[in-house]
């Protein structure tokens, strides 16, 4: 690949020519290692946009991968509302650094974010016109042989030209910035190890690296809400992860319902495709809403749940001295007392009997002392489950001291939420358990060290009394996690 030397940080770029063809005129944007320039194609005299990624020492592999994927993706696309790909090549930067450049058609128009920053509030009619245009682009992208999910639809990534006299107030719209795209197989979701997108416009499932066609619909819905309210989604009222935009913008009932449909937190509650969303928008009919099943917090529950669009944390308090724990504690205390008496008696015997008695008593001492931390956890220990944009973690702790910490897993590895119900027939009875599956790792609520010990040793036919969570609490947590992750619940 040929290379060209130039200095991207030079303000006067009009004399710099790349590939002997592209004369740099102006730097349009700069973000970390990425820069965007306005240039002139000296062969055609047309204006073009050139994106440059610098290969300096701080470059991460995923940045290079995303840039190369953008170039590959743009070569596949042919749509009048997507700036046309022209070329990409390697460039030589200052201080011996290298970089990659992508050349695209130039669109003479600002982003929609420019209008929002200037204080413009778009009307419902204008928002509908924008929605139609972008949905047509998404229909094209999602219908390709290898469908493309944009993953970063925001006001910043939609350009609008000056409207013609017969266009009203909305000009030609263009979707740009394909650096976060995901390519996936038909009828499948995609899972990525990295979380790409823009906070406030990303659907809940995208925080875990899971993306579907409906993920783009959520981002488009949030973009329209921003245009209609003039506010970033994070600054609008929220309730149960849903944006209460209707408290700020006065819209028709049908369009309000349509926007709520587009921005449903649970992915399966959104339109099944961009085409279905477009048809519903054109028809103007409201959805036939099914009665929502409300899962309130169980009465009397001491569970602590903190959630935001970026983080969810569950704290399971100690079980305390429940009747079964008291019985187990008395049994453990009795065992240790018996060991103590056995040891005292052995100390008064001859050396041979003493050694024999102590050797027989050591395993019993080990069992009794091993049960003490378990009982301590049951009475004073807490379990913390935490999910954020990067990973899921589960911690057992006593007085803030972590006594057991299973390895954390990337959010992108999460594949399902399972409610495992009690067994039937001759199987050992177990309580309902909530399991989050992350590839070969399981993060489980509903069990605890004492429950696991009792189940493993089969000390009782009904160890469910040793669980620290009730079935209603686990059902409620399952639905909270399902809504936050955008994943369905599997009942096993």
Coordinates of C-alpha atoms in Angstrom, one line a residue, residues 140-322:
X140 CA -31.2 -1.3 3.4
X141 CA -28.4 -2.1 5.9
X142 CA -30.4 -4.8 7.7
X143 CA -31.5 -6.5 4.5
X144 CA -27.9 -7.1 3.1
X145 CA -26.7 -10.7 2.7
X146 CA -24.6 -10.1 5.8
X147 CA -26.8 -7.5 7.6
X148 CA -25.0 -4.5 9.1
X149 CA -26.0 -3.0 12.4
X150 CA -24.8 0.6 12.7
X151 CA -24.6 0.6 16.6
X152 CA -24.1 4.4 16.9
X153 CA -27.1 6.3 15.5
X154 CA -27.0 9.7 17.2
X155 CA -27.7 13.3 16.1
X156 CA -23.9 13.6 15.6
X157 CA -23.9 10.9 13.0
X158 CA -26.7 12.2 10.8
X159 CA -25.9 15.0 8.4
X160 CA -28.5 17.3 6.8
X161 CA -28.0 19.4 3.7
X162 CA -29.7 22.8 3.1
X163 CA -33.3 21.9 2.1
X164 CA -34.5 22.7 -1.4
X165 CA -37.5 25.0 -1.8
X166 CA -39.8 22.0 -2.3
X167 CA -38.4 20.1 0.7
X168 CA -39.8 22.3 3.5
X169 CA -37.5 22.5 6.5
X170 CA -35.7 19.1 6.3
X171 CA -33.0 18.7 3.7
X172 CA -31.3 15.5 2.4
X173 CA -30.2 13.3 5.3
X174 CA -27.0 11.2 5.3
X175 CA -25.9 8.5 7.8
X176 CA -22.2 8.6 8.6
X177 CA -19.6 7.0 10.9
X178 CA -19.5 3.3 10.3
X179 CA -16.7 2.7 12.8
X180 CA -18.9 0.9 15.2
X181 CA -20.8 -1.4 12.8
X182 CA -21.4 -5.1 13.5
X183 CA -21.9 -7.6 10.8
X184 CA -24.0 -10.7 11.7
X185 CA -25.7 -13.7 10.2
X186 CA -29.5 -13.6 9.4
X187 CA -31.8 -14.2 12.4
X188 CA -29.0 -14.1 14.9
X189 CA -27.8 -11.6 17.4
X190 CA -24.2 -10.6 17.5
X191 CA -21.9 -10.5 20.5
X192 CA -18.9 -8.3 20.7
X193 CA -16.2 -8.2 23.3
X194 CA -16.2 -4.4 23.2
X195 CA -18.9 -2.0 24.1
X196 CA -19.3 0.5 21.3
X197 CA -21.8 3.2 21.0
X198 CA -22.8 6.5 22.6
X199 CA -24.1 6.7 26.2
X200 CA -27.7 7.7 26.3
X201 CA -28.4 6.4 22.8
X202 CA -27.4 2.8 23.4
X203 CA -30.0 0.2 24.2
X204 CA -29.6 -1.9 27.4
X205 CA -28.5 -5.0 25.5
X206 CA -25.7 -3.1 23.8
X207 CA -24.0 -2.6 27.2
X208 CA -23.4 -6.3 27.3
X209 CA -22.0 -6.4 23.8
X210 CA -25.2 -8.0 22.4
X211 CA -26.7 -6.2 19.3
X212 CA -29.6 -6.9 17.0
X213 CA -31.4 -5.0 14.3
X214 CA -33.7 -3.7 16.9
X215 CA -30.7 -2.1 18.7
X216 CA -30.5 0.5 15.9
X217 CA -34.2 1.2 16.2
X218 CA -33.7 2.1 19.9
X219 CA -30.9 4.5 19.0
X220 CA -33.0 6.1 16.3
X221 CA -35.8 6.5 18.8
X222 CA -33.5 8.2 21.3
X223 CA -32.1 10.4 18.5
X224 CA -35.6 11.6 17.6
X225 CA -36.4 12.2 21.2
X226 CA -33.3 14.4 21.5
X227 CA -34.4 16.4 18.4
X228 CA -38.0 16.9 19.8
X229 CA -36.9 17.9 23.3
X230 CA -33.5 19.6 22.7
X231 CA -32.1 17.5 25.6
X232 CA -29.7 14.6 25.8
X233 CA -31.6 11.4 26.8
X234 CA -29.7 11.2 30.1
X235 CA -31.1 14.6 31.1
X236 CA -34.7 13.6 30.6
X237 CA -37.0 12.0 33.3
X238 CA -36.7 8.2 33.6
X239 CA -38.7 5.5 35.1
X240 CA -37.8 1.8 35.1
X241 CA -35.2 2.4 32.4
X242 CA -37.8 4.1 30.1
X243 CA -37.4 7.7 29.1
X244 CA -40.4 9.8 30.0
X245 CA -40.0 12.2 27.1
X246 CA -43.8 12.8 27.0
X247 CA -43.4 14.9 30.1
X248 CA -41.3 17.3 28.1
X249 CA -42.5 17.2 24.5
X250 CA -46.1 17.6 23.5
X251 CA -46.8 15.0 20.7
X252 CA -49.7 13.2 19.2
X253 CA -50.8 10.0 21.1
X254 CA -49.9 7.8 18.1
X255 CA -46.4 9.2 17.6
X256 CA -45.8 9.1 21.4
X257 CA -46.8 5.5 21.4
X258 CA -44.5 4.8 18.4
X259 CA -41.5 6.4 20.1
X260 CA -42.1 4.4 23.2
X261 CA -42.3 1.3 21.1
X262 CA -38.9 2.1 19.5
X263 CA -37.3 2.7 22.8
X264 CA -38.6 -0.2 24.8
X265 CA -35.8 -1.4 27.2
X266 CA -36.5 -5.0 26.4
X267 CA -35.4 -5.8 22.9
X268 CA -38.2 -8.2 22.1
X269 CA -40.8 -5.5 22.9
X270 CA -39.5 -3.3 20.0
X271 CA -40.5 -3.5 16.3
X272 CA -39.1 -6.7 14.7
X273 CA -37.5 -4.7 11.9
X274 CA -36.9 -1.2 10.4
X275 CA -39.5 -2.0 7.8
X276 CA -42.1 -2.9 10.4
X277 CA -41.3 0.4 12.3
X278 CA -41.7 2.4 9.0
X279 CA -45.0 0.7 8.2
X280 CA -46.3 1.5 11.7
X281 CA -45.1 5.1 11.4
X282 CA -46.9 5.5 8.1
X283 CA -50.1 3.9 9.3
X284 CA -50.3 6.2 12.4
X285 CA -52.1 3.5 14.3
X286 CA -51.3 2.9 18.0
X287 CA -50.1 -0.5 19.1
X288 CA -52.6 -2.9 20.6
X289 CA -50.7 -3.0 23.9
X290 CA -50.8 -6.2 25.9
X291 CA -51.4 -5.7 29.6
X292 CA -47.9 -5.4 31.2
X293 CA -47.1 -8.0 33.9
X294 CA -45.9 -5.9 36.9
X295 CA -43.3 -7.5 39.1
X296 CA -43.2 -5.4 42.2
X297 CA -40.6 -5.8 44.9
X298 CA -41.7 -8.6 47.3
X299 CA -43.2 -7.2 50.4
X300 CA -40.9 -7.3 53.4
X301 CA -37.8 -8.0 51.2
X302 CA -34.5 -6.7 52.5
X303 CA -32.8 -7.0 49.1
X304 CA -31.0 -3.8 48.0
X305 CA -31.1 -3.0 44.3
X306 CA -29.3 -0.1 42.7
X307 CA -29.6 0.4 38.9
X308 CA -28.9 3.0 36.3
X309 CA -28.4 2.7 32.5
X310 CA -24.7 2.1 33.1
X311 CA -24.7 -0.2 36.2
X312 CA -26.9 -2.6 38.2
X313 CA -25.9 -3.9 41.6
X314 CA -27.7 -6.4 43.9
X315 CA -26.9 -6.8 47.6
X316 CA -28.2 -9.9 49.3
X317 CA -28.2 -9.3 53.1
X318 CA -27.3 -11.9 55.7
X319 CA -29.9 -14.6 56.4
X320 CA -29.5 -14.1 60.1
X321 CA -30.4 -16.6 62.8
X322 CA -33.2 -18.4 61.0

